[in-house]
Amino acid sequence: MSATIKDVALLAGVSTTTVSHVLNKTRFVALTTQDKVLRAADELNYAPSAVARSLKVKNTKSLGMLVTTTLNPFFAEVVKEVEKRCYQEGYNLVLCNTDGELEKTNSYLRMLTQKRVDGILVMCAEYDDSLFSSLMGERNLPMVVMDWGPSDPYVDRIQDNSVKGAHLAIRHLIDMGHKKIAYIGGPLEKLPAKQRLDGFVEAMTQAGLTVRDDWVIESDFEFEGGKQGIRQLLACEMLPTAVFIGNDAMAMGAMSEAQLSGIKIPQQLSVIGYDNCLYSAYFSPPLTTINQPKEMLAELAISTMIERINNPRQEGKMIMLEPNLVVRSSVARL
């Protein structure tokens, strides 16, 4: 049978209130008394209830995270970095995979608030504005949006500069001699997809290059979305020499499908992705891509969350992450 706080108090010869103050560090207790309590707790292998402690000190040292899918390598790598950072800061992470379903997202949101997490990290495009607003209003619950999520003025947001990333991609293709460039991206209701398309159009226009409607393809951000997008592109009457694809998962799906169709990459079609996922370096050919600094994203998310937990404030802040080009072998020089 597990020891209780009363057992510790009895062995140390003090009150249960004193034991609570020592273990939770909620009031100064004489050092000799602290030693008695800590020795008694150690001798009895006493483990305080996390729930009871949270009611005393008003926190649980746990964070929730809503993520669209952990199957996408980008999300998986971000989650890994977030979990590592949480551990370093003494927080537990409750991970909720929403699978892009609004009902599931709302259910997880309610569950996380019932568990009294200290804050929620959001990395999903499916959300109910009214539910987010009500939860924040009821509990003043700290939230940090990691690129994908609500754009509430009271929420902190860390966002990739996707417009700049698209410019970097197109500039590299142009520098390699390409002028006939296509784009395959994710659903335009998702902010990163819209910004990457905006950056593509801007960069092409600034270079005086034509943006063909049949070469701008909207798909989804998964492997299958890349396969479907490249099929649509290969069915065009005229083919580009290069394609900028909205993320690495799509790019790898597209490259696989193109090669099955007899297209040589990069000899016949150059491909550049976005995210710099771990797998992209080991694909065939290794994928040239735009890097999102995932370790920095996780570090900023946790430090921003802890800052908001410790110093509650009304206005949210925006932090912009700057992407960079990673050159590998999937783009040929014309």
XYZ file of C-alpha atoms in Angstrom:
334
model
C 0.000 0.000 0.000
C 1.365 3.453 -0.933
C 2.401 5.842 1.802
C 0.204 8.889 2.406
C 1.022 12.419 3.471
C -0.239 11.486 6.951
C 2.345 8.676 7.151
C 5.122 11.130 6.249
C 3.882 13.637 8.851
C 3.735 10.947 11.553
C 7.259 9.676 10.843
C 8.693 13.218 10.689
C 6.798 14.334 13.790
C 5.178 17.329 12.079
C 1.732 18.290 10.773
C 0.438 17.344 7.312
C 0.303 21.083 6.526
C 4.041 21.363 7.167
C 4.720 18.336 4.931
C 2.663 19.979 2.173
C 4.590 23.256 2.449
C 7.932 21.464 2.297
C 7.077 19.266 -0.695
C 5.274 21.989 -2.659
C 7.627 24.819 -1.587
C 4.632 27.035 -0.849
C 5.979 28.544 2.398
C 9.313 28.848 4.191
C 9.980 25.994 6.622
C 13.026 25.729 8.886
C 15.848 23.743 7.320
C 15.950 21.163 10.130
C 12.224 20.532 9.672
C 12.685 20.307 5.894
C 15.361 17.648 6.416
C 13.044 15.595 8.663
C 10.216 15.729 6.149
C 12.393 14.886 3.126
C 14.069 11.978 4.970
C 10.671 10.603 6.010
C 9.302 10.938 2.464
C 12.379 9.193 1.065
C 12.209 6.385 3.627
C 8.533 5.762 2.860
C 8.986 6.157 -0.936
C 6.227 8.745 -0.793
C 5.022 10.019 -4.199
C 2.680 13.026 -3.928
C -0.477 13.013 -6.030
C 0.024 15.115 -9.149
C -3.674 16.037 -9.134
C -3.618 17.122 -5.496
C -0.411 19.079 -6.057
C -1.899 20.855 -9.086
C -4.846 22.058 -6.999
C -2.410 23.489 -4.443
C 0.036 25.218 -6.746
C -2.416 25.963 -9.592
C -0.439 24.117 -12.276
C 0.094 20.573 -13.510
C 3.467 20.964 -15.272
C 1.814 19.489 -18.346
C 1.115 20.913 -21.810
C -1.298 19.735 -24.470
C -0.476 19.675 -28.168
C -2.983 19.453 -31.014
C -1.382 18.305 -34.256
C -3.052 17.465 -37.584
C -1.196 14.183 -38.121
C 1.995 12.598 -36.845
C 2.274 10.514 -40.051
C 3.497 13.537 -42.017
C 7.283 13.600 -41.430
C 7.315 17.368 -40.829
C 4.817 17.127 -37.958
C 6.537 14.049 -36.548
C 9.883 15.856 -36.416
C 8.346 18.958 -34.810
C 6.591 16.819 -32.167
C 9.904 15.075 -31.371
C 11.623 18.425 -30.822
C 8.706 19.768 -28.743
C 8.700 16.679 -26.510
C 12.465 16.976 -26.010
C 12.139 20.622 -25.040
C 9.237 19.906 -22.672
C 11.304 17.259 -20.897
C 14.207 19.676 -20.488
C 11.870 22.243 -18.918
C 10.188 19.738 -16.576
C 6.862 19.512 -18.442
C 4.869 16.483 -19.570
C 3.409 16.593 -23.083
C -0.097 15.300 -23.864
C -0.128 14.728 -27.635
C -3.439 14.733 -29.505
C -3.493 13.675 -33.162
C -6.603 15.287 -34.703
C -6.437 13.535 -38.119
C -7.799 16.758 -39.617
C -11.245 16.156 -38.041
C -13.069 19.110 -36.451
C -15.127 16.936 -34.078
C -11.995 15.140 -32.861
C -10.188 18.466 -32.401
C -13.029 19.874 -30.287
C -13.205 16.697 -28.198
C -9.458 16.834 -27.497
C -9.674 20.525 -26.606
C -12.323 19.814 -23.960
C -10.328 16.862 -22.625
C -7.160 18.937 -22.282
C -8.962 21.666 -20.354
C -10.557 19.081 -18.060
C -7.085 17.705 -17.348
C -6.112 21.262 -16.416
C -3.055 21.438 -18.649
C -1.081 24.644 -18.162
C -1.259 25.543 -21.846
C -1.985 24.218 -25.329
C 0.274 24.145 -28.378
C -1.751 24.218 -31.600
C -0.563 22.874 -34.934
C -3.753 22.026 -36.792
C -5.881 23.840 -39.344
C -9.210 22.371 -38.166
C -10.659 24.311 -35.242
C -13.844 25.914 -33.945
C -13.296 29.638 -33.378
C -16.080 29.901 -30.802
C -14.760 26.940 -28.787
C -11.203 28.297 -28.765
C -12.471 31.714 -27.686
C -14.699 30.346 -24.928
C -11.939 28.137 -23.483
C -9.513 31.042 -23.459
C -12.129 33.266 -21.855
C -13.150 30.769 -19.174
C -9.663 29.784 -18.044
C -7.440 32.385 -19.671
C -5.711 29.296 -21.061
C -2.330 30.070 -22.636
C -2.085 28.998 -26.282
C 0.788 29.101 -28.736
C -0.032 28.504 -32.394
C 2.796 26.884 -34.333
C 2.027 28.100 -37.870
C -1.256 26.175 -38.315
C -4.141 27.332 -36.131
C -6.432 30.199 -35.099
C -5.325 33.790 -35.705
C -6.753 35.150 -32.455
C -5.244 38.495 -31.313
C -4.796 37.048 -27.800
C -2.845 33.995 -28.978
C 0.912 33.849 -29.490
C 1.858 32.663 -32.983
C 5.103 31.341 -34.433
C 4.924 31.384 -38.204
C 7.191 30.319 -41.032
C 7.890 33.065 -43.571
C 6.387 30.963 -46.360
C 6.321 33.823 -48.874
C 10.074 34.250 -48.499
C 10.571 30.476 -48.675
C 8.711 30.331 -51.992
C 10.839 33.202 -53.319
C 13.998 31.275 -52.356
C 12.733 28.189 -54.199
C 11.848 30.028 -57.400
C 15.029 32.104 -57.333
C 17.080 28.902 -57.142
C 15.225 27.356 -60.088
C 15.722 30.531 -62.135
C 19.425 30.629 -61.210
C 19.653 27.049 -62.511
C 18.258 28.197 -65.869
C 14.581 27.274 -65.492
C 11.817 29.486 -66.881
C 8.967 27.006 -67.302
C 8.056 26.423 -63.658
C 4.938 24.808 -62.177
C 3.540 24.751 -58.652
C 1.798 21.959 -56.715
C 0.547 22.980 -53.266
C -1.817 22.190 -50.430
C -5.423 23.335 -49.853
C -5.645 27.104 -50.170
C -7.815 27.466 -47.051
C -4.658 26.570 -45.109
C -2.429 29.581 -44.479
C 0.952 27.985 -45.403
C -0.473 26.787 -48.734
C -1.849 30.226 -49.578
C 1.379 31.990 -48.601
C 3.564 29.600 -50.605
C 1.382 30.091 -53.677
C 1.495 33.874 -53.146
C 5.283 33.729 -52.934
C 5.478 31.589 -56.074
C 3.319 34.017 -58.085
C 5.233 37.052 -56.756
C 8.641 35.556 -57.575
C 7.576 34.473 -61.071
C 6.019 37.869 -61.808
C 9.076 39.752 -60.558
C 11.256 37.627 -62.862
C 8.964 38.343 -65.819
C 7.983 34.674 -66.138
C 4.555 33.391 -67.114
C 2.347 31.727 -64.484
C 0.239 29.217 -66.416
C -3.119 28.357 -64.835
C -2.801 24.673 -65.781
C 0.585 24.546 -64.036
C -0.802 25.762 -60.685
C -2.311 22.723 -58.978
C -4.090 22.563 -55.615
C -3.917 19.204 -53.827
C -3.329 18.224 -50.184
C -0.237 18.209 -47.999
C 0.229 14.411 -47.884
C 2.208 11.901 -50.011
C -0.923 11.005 -51.972
C -1.566 14.684 -52.676
C 1.804 14.891 -54.413
C 1.048 11.812 -56.504
C -2.321 13.204 -57.586
C -0.816 16.615 -58.317
C 1.952 15.268 -60.526
C -0.536 13.108 -62.462
C -2.531 16.253 -63.212
C 0.626 18.111 -64.254
C 1.838 15.287 -66.534
C -1.545 15.327 -68.288
C -0.975 18.934 -69.457
C -0.421 19.561 -73.164
C 2.919 21.266 -72.433
C 5.207 20.247 -69.562
C 7.400 22.492 -67.374
C 11.083 21.884 -66.800
C 10.732 22.339 -63.034
C 8.098 22.198 -60.307
C 8.015 23.792 -56.856
C 6.032 21.581 -54.475
C 4.447 22.879 -51.252
C 6.009 20.399 -48.824
C 8.437 17.480 -48.770
C 5.800 14.777 -48.274
C 4.040 15.922 -51.442
C 7.361 16.268 -53.260
C 8.406 12.704 -52.439
C 5.004 11.375 -53.507
C 5.253 13.375 -56.736
C 8.794 12.222 -57.512
C 7.861 8.587 -56.933
C 4.841 8.842 -59.237
C 6.775 10.763 -61.915
C 9.539 8.155 -61.974
C 6.969 5.350 -62.266
C 5.598 7.252 -65.280
C 9.032 7.183 -66.926
C 10.034 10.781 -66.099
C 13.687 11.116 -65.139
C 14.390 13.456 -62.207
C 16.104 15.858 -62.500
C 17.074 15.276 -66.156
C 13.528 15.787 -67.472
C 11.851 17.436 -64.504
C 13.518 19.302 -61.648
C 11.775 19.228 -58.261
C 12.145 21.431 -55.182
C 10.238 20.825 -51.943
C 9.559 22.621 -48.686
C 10.257 21.702 -44.999
C 13.616 19.861 -45.191
C 12.299 16.719 -43.521
C 14.837 14.110 -42.495
C 13.722 11.630 -45.182
C 14.219 14.149 -47.990
C 18.007 13.774 -47.781
C 17.731 9.993 -48.324
C 15.251 10.016 -51.210
C 16.356 9.219 -54.757
C 17.510 11.664 -55.876
C 18.059 13.575 -52.609
C 15.542 16.419 -52.544
C 16.488 20.086 -52.850
C 14.171 21.856 -50.425
C 13.409 24.902 -48.287
C 14.359 24.355 -44.656
C 12.004 25.152 -41.795
C 14.127 25.229 -38.593
C 12.136 22.671 -36.584
C 14.390 22.691 -33.514
C 14.104 26.476 -33.293
C 10.334 26.259 -33.796
C 10.018 23.887 -30.818
C 12.372 25.933 -28.652
C 10.477 29.165 -29.341
C 7.104 27.465 -28.796
C 8.027 26.182 -25.337
C 9.846 29.340 -24.210
C 6.926 31.488 -25.405
C 4.455 29.207 -23.618
C 6.380 29.295 -20.329
C 6.672 33.081 -20.601
C 2.895 33.402 -21.009
C 2.196 30.953 -18.145
C 4.468 32.875 -15.780
C 3.446 36.346 -16.977
C -0.166 36.278 -18.233
C -0.938 39.064 -20.692
C -3.734 39.946 -23.052
C -2.114 40.730 -26.388
C -0.576 37.980 -28.469
C 2.749 38.268 -30.235
C 3.966 37.089 -33.610
C 7.376 35.463 -34.112
C 8.505 34.900 -37.697
C 10.873 32.041 -38.543
C 13.154 32.592 -41.527
C 13.565 29.678 -43.986
C 16.693 28.858 -45.973
C 17.565 26.879 -49.104
C 19.067 23.371 -48.868
C 20.620 22.312 -52.198
C 20.768 18.617 -53.062
C 20.367 16.703 -56.343
C 16.764 17.021 -57.520
C 17.295 20.220 -59.532
C 19.267 20.129 -62.795
C 21.043 23.067 -64.406
C 19.695 23.785 -67.888
